[in-house]
Short mmCIF file of C-alpha atoms in Angstrom, two decimals:
data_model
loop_
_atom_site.label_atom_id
_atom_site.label_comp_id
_atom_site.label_asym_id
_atom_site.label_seq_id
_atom_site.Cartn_x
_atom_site.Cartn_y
_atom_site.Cartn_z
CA UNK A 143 -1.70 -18.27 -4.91
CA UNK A 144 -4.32 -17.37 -2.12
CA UNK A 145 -7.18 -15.53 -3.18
CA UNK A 146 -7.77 -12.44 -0.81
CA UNK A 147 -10.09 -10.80 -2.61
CA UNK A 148 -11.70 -10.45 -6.56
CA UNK A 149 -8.95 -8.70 -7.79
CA UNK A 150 -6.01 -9.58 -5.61
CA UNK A 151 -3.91 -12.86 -5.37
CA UNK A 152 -0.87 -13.64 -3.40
CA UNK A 153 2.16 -16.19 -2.52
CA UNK A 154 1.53 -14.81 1.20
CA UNK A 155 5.31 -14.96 1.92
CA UNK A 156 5.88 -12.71 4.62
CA UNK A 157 9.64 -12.90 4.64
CA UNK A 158 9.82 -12.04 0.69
CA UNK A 159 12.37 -8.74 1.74
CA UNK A 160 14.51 -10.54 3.51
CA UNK A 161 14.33 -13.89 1.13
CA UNK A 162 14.65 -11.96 -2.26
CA UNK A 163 17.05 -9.15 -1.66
CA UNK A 164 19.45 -10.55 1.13
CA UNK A 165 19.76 -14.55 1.18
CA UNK A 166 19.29 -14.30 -2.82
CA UNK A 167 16.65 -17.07 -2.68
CA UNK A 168 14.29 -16.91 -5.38
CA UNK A 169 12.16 -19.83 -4.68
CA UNK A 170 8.95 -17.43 -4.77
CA UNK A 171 9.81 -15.52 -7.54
CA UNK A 172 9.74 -18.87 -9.20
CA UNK A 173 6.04 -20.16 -7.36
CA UNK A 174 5.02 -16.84 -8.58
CA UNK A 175 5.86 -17.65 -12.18
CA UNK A 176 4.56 -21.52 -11.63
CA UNK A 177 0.99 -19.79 -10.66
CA UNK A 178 0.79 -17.19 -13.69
CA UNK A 179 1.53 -19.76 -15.51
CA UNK A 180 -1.58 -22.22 -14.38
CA UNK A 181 -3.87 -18.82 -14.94
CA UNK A 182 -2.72 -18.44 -18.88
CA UNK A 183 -3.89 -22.71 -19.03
CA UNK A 184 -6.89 -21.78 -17.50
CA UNK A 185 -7.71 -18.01 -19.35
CA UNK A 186 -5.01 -17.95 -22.19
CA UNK A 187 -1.41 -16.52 -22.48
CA UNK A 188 -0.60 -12.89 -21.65
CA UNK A 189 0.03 -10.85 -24.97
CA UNK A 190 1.88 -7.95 -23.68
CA UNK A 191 4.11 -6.82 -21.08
CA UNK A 192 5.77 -4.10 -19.39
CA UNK A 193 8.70 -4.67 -17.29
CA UNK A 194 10.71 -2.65 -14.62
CA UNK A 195 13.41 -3.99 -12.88
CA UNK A 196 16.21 -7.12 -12.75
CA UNK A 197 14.04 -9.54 -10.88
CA UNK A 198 10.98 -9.04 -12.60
CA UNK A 199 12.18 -9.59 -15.99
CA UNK A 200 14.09 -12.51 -14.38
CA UNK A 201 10.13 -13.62 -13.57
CA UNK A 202 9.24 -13.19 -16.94
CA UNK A 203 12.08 -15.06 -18.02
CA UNK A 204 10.50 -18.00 -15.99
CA UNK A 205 7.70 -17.76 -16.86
CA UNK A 206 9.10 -18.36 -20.77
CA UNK A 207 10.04 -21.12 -19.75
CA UNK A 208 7.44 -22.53 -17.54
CA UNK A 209 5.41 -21.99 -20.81
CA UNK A 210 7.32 -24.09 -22.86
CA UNK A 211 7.43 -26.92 -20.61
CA UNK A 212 3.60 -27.19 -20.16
CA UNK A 213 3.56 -27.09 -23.77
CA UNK A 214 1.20 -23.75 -23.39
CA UNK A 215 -0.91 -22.87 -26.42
CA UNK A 216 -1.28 -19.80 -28.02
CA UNK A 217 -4.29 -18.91 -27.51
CA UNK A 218 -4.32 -15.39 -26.07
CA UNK A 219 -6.97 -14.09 -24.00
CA UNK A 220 -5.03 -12.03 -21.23
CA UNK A 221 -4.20 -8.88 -22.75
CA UNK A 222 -1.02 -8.36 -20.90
CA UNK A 223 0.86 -7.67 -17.21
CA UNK A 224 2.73 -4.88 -15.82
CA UNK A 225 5.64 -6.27 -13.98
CA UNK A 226 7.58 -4.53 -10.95
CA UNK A 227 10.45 -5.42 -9.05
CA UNK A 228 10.24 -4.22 -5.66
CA UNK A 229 13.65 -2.80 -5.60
CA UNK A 230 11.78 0.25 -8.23
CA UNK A 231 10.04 1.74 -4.92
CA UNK A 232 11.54 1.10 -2.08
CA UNK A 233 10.97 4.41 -0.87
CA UNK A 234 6.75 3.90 -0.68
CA UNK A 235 7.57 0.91 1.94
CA UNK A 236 8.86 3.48 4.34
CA UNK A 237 6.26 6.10 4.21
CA UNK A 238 3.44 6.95 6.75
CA UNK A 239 -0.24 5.19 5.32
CA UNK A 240 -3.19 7.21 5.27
CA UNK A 241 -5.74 5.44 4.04
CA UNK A 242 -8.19 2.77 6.00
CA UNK A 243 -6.76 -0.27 5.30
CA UNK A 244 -2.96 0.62 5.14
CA UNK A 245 -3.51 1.79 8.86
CA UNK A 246 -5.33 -0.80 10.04
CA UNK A 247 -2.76 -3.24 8.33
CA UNK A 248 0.28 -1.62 10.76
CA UNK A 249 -2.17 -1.13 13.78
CA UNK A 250 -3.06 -4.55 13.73
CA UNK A 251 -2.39 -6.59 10.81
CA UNK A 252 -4.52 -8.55 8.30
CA UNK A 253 -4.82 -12.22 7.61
CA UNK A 254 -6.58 -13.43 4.28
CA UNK A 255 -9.21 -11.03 4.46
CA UNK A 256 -9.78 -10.71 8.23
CA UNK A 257 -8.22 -9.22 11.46
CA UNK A 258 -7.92 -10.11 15.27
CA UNK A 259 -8.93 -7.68 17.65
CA UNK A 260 -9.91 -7.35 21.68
CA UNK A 261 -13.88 -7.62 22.18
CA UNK A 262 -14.04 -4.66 24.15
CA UNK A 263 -12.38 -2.53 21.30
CA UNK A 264 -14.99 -4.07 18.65
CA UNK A 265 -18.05 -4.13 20.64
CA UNK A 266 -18.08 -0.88 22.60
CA UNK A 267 -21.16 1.38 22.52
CA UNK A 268 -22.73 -2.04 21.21
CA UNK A 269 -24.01 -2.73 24.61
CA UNK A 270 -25.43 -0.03 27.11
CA UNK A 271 -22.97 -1.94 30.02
CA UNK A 272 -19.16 -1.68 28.90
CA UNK A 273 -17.84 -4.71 27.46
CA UNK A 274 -14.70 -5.84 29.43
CA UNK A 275 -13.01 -8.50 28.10
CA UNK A 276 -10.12 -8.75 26.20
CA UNK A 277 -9.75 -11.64 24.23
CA UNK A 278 -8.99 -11.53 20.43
CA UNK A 279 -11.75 -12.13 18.02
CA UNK A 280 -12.14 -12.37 14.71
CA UNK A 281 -13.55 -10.21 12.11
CA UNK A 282 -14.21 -10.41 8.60
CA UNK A 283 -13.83 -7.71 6.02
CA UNK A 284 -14.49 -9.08 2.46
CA UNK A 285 -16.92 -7.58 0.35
CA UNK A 286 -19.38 -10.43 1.74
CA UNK A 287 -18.89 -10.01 5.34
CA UNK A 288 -18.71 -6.58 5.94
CA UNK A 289 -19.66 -4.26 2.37
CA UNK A 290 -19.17 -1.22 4.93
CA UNK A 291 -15.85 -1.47 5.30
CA UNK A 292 -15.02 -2.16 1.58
CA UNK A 293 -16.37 1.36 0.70
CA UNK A 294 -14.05 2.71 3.79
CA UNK A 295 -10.50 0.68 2.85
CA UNK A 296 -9.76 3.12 -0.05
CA UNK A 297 -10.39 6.25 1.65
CA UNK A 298 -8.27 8.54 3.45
CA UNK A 299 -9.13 8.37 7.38
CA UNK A 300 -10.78 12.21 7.38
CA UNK A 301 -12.63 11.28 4.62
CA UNK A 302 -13.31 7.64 6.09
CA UNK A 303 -14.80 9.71 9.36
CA UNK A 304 -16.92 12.26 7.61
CA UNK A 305 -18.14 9.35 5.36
CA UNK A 306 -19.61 7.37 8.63
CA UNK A 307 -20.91 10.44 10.09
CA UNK A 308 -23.09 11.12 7.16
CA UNK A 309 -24.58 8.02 7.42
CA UNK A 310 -25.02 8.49 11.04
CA UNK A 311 -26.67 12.19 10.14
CA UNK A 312 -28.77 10.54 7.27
CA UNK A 313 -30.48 8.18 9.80
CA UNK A 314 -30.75 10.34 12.25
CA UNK A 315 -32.15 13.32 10.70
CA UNK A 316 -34.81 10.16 9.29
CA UNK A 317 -35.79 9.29 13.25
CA UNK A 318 -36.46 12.71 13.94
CA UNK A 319 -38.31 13.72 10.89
CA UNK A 320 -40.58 10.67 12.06
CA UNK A 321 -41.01 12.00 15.73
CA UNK A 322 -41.66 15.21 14.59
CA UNK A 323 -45.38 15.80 14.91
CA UNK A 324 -44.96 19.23 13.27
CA UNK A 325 -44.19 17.38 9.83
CA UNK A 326 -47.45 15.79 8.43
CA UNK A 327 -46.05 13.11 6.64
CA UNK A 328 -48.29 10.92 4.48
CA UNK A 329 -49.47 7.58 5.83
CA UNK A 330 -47.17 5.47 2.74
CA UNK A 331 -44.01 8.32 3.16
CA UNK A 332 -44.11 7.43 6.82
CA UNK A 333 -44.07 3.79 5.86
CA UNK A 334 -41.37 4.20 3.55
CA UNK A 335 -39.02 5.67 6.53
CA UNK A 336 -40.18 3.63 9.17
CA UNK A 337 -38.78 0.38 6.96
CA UNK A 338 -35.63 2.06 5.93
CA UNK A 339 -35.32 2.78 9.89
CA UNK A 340 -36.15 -1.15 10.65
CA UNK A 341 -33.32 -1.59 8.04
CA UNK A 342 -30.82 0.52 9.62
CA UNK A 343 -31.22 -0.71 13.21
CA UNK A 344 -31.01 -4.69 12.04
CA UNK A 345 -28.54 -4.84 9.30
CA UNK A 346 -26.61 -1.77 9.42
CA UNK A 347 -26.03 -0.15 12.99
CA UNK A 348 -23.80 -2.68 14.56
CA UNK A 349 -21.87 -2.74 11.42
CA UNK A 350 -21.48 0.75 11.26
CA UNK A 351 -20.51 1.24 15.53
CA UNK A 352 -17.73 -1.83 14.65
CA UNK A 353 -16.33 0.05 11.88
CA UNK A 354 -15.90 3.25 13.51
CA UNK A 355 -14.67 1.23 16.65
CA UNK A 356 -12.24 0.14 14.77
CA UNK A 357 -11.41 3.01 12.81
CA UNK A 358 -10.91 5.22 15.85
CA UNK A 359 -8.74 2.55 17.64
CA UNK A 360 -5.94 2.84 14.46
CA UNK A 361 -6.12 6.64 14.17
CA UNK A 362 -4.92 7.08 17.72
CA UNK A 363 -1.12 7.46 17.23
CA UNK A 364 -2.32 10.57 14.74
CA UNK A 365 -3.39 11.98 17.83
CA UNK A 366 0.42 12.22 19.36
CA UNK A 367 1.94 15.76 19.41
CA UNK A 368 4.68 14.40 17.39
CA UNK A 369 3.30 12.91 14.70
CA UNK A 370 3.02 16.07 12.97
CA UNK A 371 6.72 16.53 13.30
CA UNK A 372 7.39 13.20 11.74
CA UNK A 373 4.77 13.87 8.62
CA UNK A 374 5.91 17.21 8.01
CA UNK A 375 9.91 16.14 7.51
CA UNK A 376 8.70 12.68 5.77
CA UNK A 377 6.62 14.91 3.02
CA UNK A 378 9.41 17.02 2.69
CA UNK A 379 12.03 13.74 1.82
CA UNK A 380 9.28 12.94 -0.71
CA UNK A 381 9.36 15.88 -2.33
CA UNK A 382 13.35 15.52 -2.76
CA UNK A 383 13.93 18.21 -0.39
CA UNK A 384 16.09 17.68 2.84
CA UNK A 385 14.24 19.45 6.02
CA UNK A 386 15.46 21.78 8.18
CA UNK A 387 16.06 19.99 11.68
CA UNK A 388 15.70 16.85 10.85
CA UNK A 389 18.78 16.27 12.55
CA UNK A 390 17.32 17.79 15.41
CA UNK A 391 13.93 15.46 15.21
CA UNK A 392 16.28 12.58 15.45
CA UNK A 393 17.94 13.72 18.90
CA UNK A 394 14.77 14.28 20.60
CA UNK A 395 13.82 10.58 19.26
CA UNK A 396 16.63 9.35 20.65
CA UNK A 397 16.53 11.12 24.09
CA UNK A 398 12.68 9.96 24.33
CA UNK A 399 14.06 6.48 23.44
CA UNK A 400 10.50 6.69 21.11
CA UNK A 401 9.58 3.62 18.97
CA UNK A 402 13.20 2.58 16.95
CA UNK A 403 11.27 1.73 14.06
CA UNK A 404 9.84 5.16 12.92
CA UNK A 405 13.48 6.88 13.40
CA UNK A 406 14.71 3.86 11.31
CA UNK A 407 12.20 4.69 8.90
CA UNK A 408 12.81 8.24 8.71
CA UNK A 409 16.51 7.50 8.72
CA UNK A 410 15.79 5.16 5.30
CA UNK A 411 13.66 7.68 3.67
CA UNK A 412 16.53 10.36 4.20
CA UNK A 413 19.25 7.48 2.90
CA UNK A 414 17.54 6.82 -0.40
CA UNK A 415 15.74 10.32 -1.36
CA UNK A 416 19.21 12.10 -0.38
CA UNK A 417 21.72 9.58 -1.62
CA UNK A 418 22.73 8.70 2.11
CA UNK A 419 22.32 10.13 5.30
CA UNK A 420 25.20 13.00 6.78
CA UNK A 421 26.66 11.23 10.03
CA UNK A 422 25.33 8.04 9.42
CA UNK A 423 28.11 5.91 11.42
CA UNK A 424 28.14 8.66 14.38
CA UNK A 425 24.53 8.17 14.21
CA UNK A 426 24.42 4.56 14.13
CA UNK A 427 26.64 4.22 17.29
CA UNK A 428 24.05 6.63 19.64
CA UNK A 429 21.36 3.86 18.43
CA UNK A 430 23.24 1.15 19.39
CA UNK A 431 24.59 2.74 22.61
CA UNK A 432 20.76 3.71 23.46
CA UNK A 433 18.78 0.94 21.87
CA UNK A 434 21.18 -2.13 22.64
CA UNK A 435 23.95 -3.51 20.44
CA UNK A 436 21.98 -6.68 19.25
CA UNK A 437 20.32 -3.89 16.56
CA UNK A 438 23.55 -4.15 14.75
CA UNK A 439 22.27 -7.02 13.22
CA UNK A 440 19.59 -5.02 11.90
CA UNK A 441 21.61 -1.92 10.52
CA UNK A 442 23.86 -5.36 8.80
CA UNK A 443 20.85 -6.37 6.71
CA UNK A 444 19.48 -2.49 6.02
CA UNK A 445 23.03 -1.76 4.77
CA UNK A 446 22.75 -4.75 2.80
CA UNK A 447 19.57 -3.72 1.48
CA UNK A 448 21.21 -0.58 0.41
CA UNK A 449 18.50 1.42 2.68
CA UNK A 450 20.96 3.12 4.88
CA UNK A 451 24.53 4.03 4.14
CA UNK A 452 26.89 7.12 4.81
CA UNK A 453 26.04 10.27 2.39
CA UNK A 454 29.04 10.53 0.13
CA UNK A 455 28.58 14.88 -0.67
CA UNK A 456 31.50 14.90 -3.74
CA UNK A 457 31.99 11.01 -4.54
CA UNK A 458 30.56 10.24 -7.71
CA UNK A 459 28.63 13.90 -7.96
CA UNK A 460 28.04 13.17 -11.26
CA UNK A 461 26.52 10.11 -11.36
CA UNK A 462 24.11 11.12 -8.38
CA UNK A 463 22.73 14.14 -10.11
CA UNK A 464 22.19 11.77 -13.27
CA UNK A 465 19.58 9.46 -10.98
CA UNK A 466 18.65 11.71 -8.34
CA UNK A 467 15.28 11.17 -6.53
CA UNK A 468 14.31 14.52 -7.14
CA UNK A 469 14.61 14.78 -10.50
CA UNK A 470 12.75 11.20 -11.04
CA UNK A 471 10.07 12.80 -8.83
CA UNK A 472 9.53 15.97 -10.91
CA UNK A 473 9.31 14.20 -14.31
CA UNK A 474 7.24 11.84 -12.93
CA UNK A 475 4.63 14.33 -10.96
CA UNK A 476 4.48 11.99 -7.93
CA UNK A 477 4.28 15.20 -5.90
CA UNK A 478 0.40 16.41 -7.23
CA UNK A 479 -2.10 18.18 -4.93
CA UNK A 480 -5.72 17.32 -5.89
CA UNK A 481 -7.05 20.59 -7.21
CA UNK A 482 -10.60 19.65 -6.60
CA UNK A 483 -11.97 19.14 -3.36
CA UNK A 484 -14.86 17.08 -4.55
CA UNK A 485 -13.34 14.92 -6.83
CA UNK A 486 -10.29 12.47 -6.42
CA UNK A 487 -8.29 13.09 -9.14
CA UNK A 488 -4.97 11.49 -8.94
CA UNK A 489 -3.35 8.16 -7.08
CA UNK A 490 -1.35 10.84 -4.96
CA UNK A 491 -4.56 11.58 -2.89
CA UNK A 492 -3.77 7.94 -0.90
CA UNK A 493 -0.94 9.89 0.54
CA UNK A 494 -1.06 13.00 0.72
CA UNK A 495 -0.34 14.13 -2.05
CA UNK A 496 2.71 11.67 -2.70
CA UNK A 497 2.18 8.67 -5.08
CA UNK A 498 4.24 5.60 -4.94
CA UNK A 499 6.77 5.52 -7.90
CA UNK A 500 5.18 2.01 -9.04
CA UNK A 501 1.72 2.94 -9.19
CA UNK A 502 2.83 6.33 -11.23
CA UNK A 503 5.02 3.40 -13.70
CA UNK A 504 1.66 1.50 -13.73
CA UNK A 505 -0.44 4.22 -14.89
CA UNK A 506 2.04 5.68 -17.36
CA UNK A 507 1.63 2.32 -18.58
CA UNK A 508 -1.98 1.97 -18.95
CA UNK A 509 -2.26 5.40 -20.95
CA UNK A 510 0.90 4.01 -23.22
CA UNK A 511 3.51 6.53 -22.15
CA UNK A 512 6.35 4.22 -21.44
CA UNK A 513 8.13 5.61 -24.58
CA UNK A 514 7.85 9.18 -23.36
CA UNK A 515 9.48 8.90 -19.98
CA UNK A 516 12.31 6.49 -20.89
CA UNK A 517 15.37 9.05 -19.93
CA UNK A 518 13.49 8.56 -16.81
CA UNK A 519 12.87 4.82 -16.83
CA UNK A 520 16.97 4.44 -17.34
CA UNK A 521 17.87 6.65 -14.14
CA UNK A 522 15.82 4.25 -12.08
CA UNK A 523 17.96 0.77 -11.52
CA UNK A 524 16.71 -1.80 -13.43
CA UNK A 525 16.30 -3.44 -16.80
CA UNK A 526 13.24 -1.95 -19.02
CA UNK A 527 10.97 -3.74 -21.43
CA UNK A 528 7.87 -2.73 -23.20
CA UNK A 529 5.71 -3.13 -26.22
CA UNK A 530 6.70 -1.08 -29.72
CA UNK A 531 3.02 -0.55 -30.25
CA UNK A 532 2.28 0.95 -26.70
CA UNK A 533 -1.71 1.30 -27.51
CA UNK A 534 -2.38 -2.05 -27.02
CA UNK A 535 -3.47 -0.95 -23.45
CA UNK A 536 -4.53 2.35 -23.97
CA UNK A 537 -6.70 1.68 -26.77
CA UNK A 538 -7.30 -2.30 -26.53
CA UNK A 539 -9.42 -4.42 -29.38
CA UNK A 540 -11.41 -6.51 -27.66
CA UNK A 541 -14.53 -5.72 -25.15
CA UNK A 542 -13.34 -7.17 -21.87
CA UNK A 543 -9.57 -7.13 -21.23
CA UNK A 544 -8.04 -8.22 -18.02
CA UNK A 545 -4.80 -6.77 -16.93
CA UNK A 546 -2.13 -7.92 -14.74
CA UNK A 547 -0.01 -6.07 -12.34
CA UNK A 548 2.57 -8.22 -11.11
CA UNK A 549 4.49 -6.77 -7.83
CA UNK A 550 7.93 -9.30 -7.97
CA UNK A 551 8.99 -8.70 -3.74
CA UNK A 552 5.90 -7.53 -2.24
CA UNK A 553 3.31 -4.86 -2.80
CA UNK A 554 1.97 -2.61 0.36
CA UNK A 555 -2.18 -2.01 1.04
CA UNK A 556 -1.87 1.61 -0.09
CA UNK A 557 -0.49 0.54 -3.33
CA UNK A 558 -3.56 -1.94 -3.43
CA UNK A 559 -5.83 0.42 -2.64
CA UNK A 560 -4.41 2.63 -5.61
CA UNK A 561 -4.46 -0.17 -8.31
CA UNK A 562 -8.59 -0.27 -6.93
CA UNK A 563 -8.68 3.53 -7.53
CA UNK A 564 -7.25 2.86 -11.49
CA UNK A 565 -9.55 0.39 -12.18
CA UNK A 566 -12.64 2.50 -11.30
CA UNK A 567 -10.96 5.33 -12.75
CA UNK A 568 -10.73 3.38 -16.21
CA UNK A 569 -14.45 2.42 -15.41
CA UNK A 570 -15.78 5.55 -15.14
CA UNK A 571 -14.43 6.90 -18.18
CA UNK A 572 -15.94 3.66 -20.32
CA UNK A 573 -18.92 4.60 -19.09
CA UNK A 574 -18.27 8.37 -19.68
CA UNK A 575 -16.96 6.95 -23.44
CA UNK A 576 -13.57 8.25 -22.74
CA UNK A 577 -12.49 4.77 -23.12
CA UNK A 578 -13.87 2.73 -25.82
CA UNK A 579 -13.29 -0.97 -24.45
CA UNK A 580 -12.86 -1.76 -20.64
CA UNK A 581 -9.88 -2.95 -18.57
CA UNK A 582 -9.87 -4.28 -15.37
CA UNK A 583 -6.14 -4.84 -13.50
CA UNK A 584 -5.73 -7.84 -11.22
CA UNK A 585 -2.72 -8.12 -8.74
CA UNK A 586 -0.85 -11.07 -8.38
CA UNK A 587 2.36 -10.72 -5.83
CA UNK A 588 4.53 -12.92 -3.44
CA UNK A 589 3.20 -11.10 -0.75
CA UNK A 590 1.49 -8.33 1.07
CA UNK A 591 3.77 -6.10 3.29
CA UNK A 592 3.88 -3.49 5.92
CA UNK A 593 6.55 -2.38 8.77
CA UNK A 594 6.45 -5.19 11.30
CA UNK A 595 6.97 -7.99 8.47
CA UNK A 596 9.52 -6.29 7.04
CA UNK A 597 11.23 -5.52 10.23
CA UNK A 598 10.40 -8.46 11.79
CA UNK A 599 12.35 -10.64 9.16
CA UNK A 600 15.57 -8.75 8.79
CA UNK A 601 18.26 -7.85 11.78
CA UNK A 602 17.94 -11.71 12.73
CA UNK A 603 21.73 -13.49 13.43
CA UNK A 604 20.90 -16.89 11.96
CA UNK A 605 24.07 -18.18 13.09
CA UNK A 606 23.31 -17.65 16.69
CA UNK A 607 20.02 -18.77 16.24
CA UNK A 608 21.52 -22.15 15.13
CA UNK A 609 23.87 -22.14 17.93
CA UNK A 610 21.03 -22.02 20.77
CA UNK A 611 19.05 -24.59 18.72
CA UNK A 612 21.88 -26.72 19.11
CA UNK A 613 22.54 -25.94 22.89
#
């Protein structure tokens, strides 16, 4: 596994969607195993482990035996793993990201830690002449290249603007109080702020003008008129409701010929919060008469998928009340408004006040509440394993216990950024002495998604492919 950061390691296999849950191929699933396994000879065997879904506890079953064939001791020093397949949350693949890094991951995309972007997008208002060229160049945001942007990843984008402006306000209030010859300002105080200014203008400035370069380049299609059309109906699929005119949304997509992508995403949401979507062939055949009939091969692997398919209203009415989104979404609070402004409360702030299902399952499983919301657990497809003794992570033994969250199929940047927000929730309160010994969770996954690699890997006709390699 690649490194990409302290607390985050991964296959890097873009195509894991398509690999995993269409061709059947689970060659990564089993590197994946192969590389937990080489951490527990380095740092001990895992002790404990939570499980959700087929495929992961098919990766645990691997890794069983990947253990016995390097003869692994015994020795255990990892406290444990939380395992997820990605078929758990499909549903938090499709949804809108809010925070920094999510949106600069769909704007533009990032590589091991870094991103390619046009000079003259980085570098304006760097120079007092405008900076025309266009080439790509890189730019690094690890914690050791750019420490800005590592406080900004995590945040919503409002809050990631107010945050820069306050620095901008802090220095700038700090120039003027200097210039002010009103304010008699002792010879050492004046000292004090004239280094802090020095400070500013050499290590922090560009920084801070490339960051908010950057972050107003991916904020820009929040600007479009019709972006709040698109939220509104998404947050309303979250919530298990179906929105009024949605129907409606999707014919002025279509006349507009807008980007297919986002009406396929809608169109996904609607499929698996609703149990299908109404119209879904008549549908299907205006996007293929509009969009061109080689998408078929697209709506082939999404059906596959089971992400879109027709909405069956008395078929089996039973059995969809018994697993319905809605109700897995009310026991599981993953609709929660943050009731104070000034503090971040819950994993829902990320997005709006929607939290992914699998960072909900993660935390449940932290505080040892697995037991408590098995109904739930059973209505959502999957096998389920967990420990009898569930405090072994809420209350731990030892001082320093390192926790793995294993995402078997691909894990998204918002769902990273919400495993960061756990672990310095869990920090805070040790060093409130709400929790007696500290955890910290590391993610291990076969790879890190968003929209175009997803998209980008399925709706592909090998066979033709083959055919003009051949020609």
């Amino acid at each position: 596994m690649i490194p990409i950061d302290i607390d985050l390691l991964s296959l890097e296999r873009d195509n894991c969607i398509r690999e995993i849950y269409i061709d059947n191929n689970y060659i990564s699933i089993s590197d994946l195993a192969c590389a937990l396994v080489k951490l527990e000879t380095c740092f001990g065997k895992v002790q404990h482990k939570y499980i959700k879904g087929d495929l992961a506890q098919t990766f645990c079953s691997i890794v069983e035996e990947k253990e016995i064939e390097n003869n692994l001791k015994t020795n255990e020093e990892i406290l444990g793993m939380v395992v997820l397949d990605r078929s758990v949350d499909f549903i938090s693949l499709m949804t809108t990201n809010y925070t920094i890094e999510g949106l600069l991951d769909d704007a533009i995309g990032i590589n091991l830690g870094r991103i390619k972007i046009q000079e003259n997008i980085l570098k304006e208002n760097l120079t007092k002449n405008p900076i025309e060229s266009k080439k790509l160049i890189p730019y690094g945001l690890t914690t050791k290249n750019n420490p800005l942007y590592c406080s900004l990843r995590c945040m919503h984008y409002i809050d990631a603007r107010n945050y820069i402006n306050t620095i901008k306000s802090y220095y700038q209030k700090m120039a003027d109080d200097c210039k002010d010859k009103n304010k008699k300002l002792s010879f050492d105080k004046l000292k004090d702020l004239t280094e802090e200014l020095n400070y500013y203008m050499n290590s922090i400035k560009d920084n801070l003008i490339m960051n908010e370069n950057i972050m107003n380049y991916i904020v820009q299609p929040i600007k479009d008129p019709n972006y709040l059309k698109y939220i509104e109906k998404e947050q309303l699929m979250l919530a298990g409701d179906l929105p009024n005119n949605l129907y409606n949304l999707y014919d002025e997509h279509l006349c507009e010929q807008r980007d297919l992508i986002s009406l396929i995403k809608l169109m996904i949401l609607e499929s698996l919060t609703q149990n299908g979507v109404k119209d879904y062939q008549k549908l299907k055949r205006e996007i293929l008469n509009i969009y061109g009939y080689q998408n078929i091969f697209l709506f082939r692997d999404l059906e596959n998928l089971g992400w879109l398919k027709e909405k069956e209203i008395l078929k089996n009415l039973r059995k969809v009340l018994d697993i319905s989104y809605s109700k897995i979404n009310e026991n599981l609070q993953l609709i929660k408004i943050n009731s104070n402004p000034t503090v971040i409360e819950d994993c829902s702030y990320l997005m709006g006040g929607f939290c992914p299902l699998g960072l909900r399952l993660i935390e449940t499983a932290i505080e040892g509440k697995w037991g408590k919301i098995i109904d739930t657990l059973k209505k959502i497809p999957g096998a389920v394993n967990y420990p009898t003794d569930e405090s072994v992570f809420s209350n731990p033994n030892k001082d320093k216990n390192i926790i793995f969250v294993v995402f078997v199929g691909g894990v998204t940047y918002t769902e990273i950024e919400g495993i960061r927000f756990l672990n310095r929730k869990y920090e805070e309160e040790y060093n409130n002495k709400k929790r007696k010994k500290r955890i910290h969770l590391i993610i291990l996954t076969t790879g890190i998604l968003n929209s175009k690699k997803i998209f980008g890997n399925l709706g592909k006709d090998i066979h033709a492919s083959l055919n003009m390699k051949n020609r």
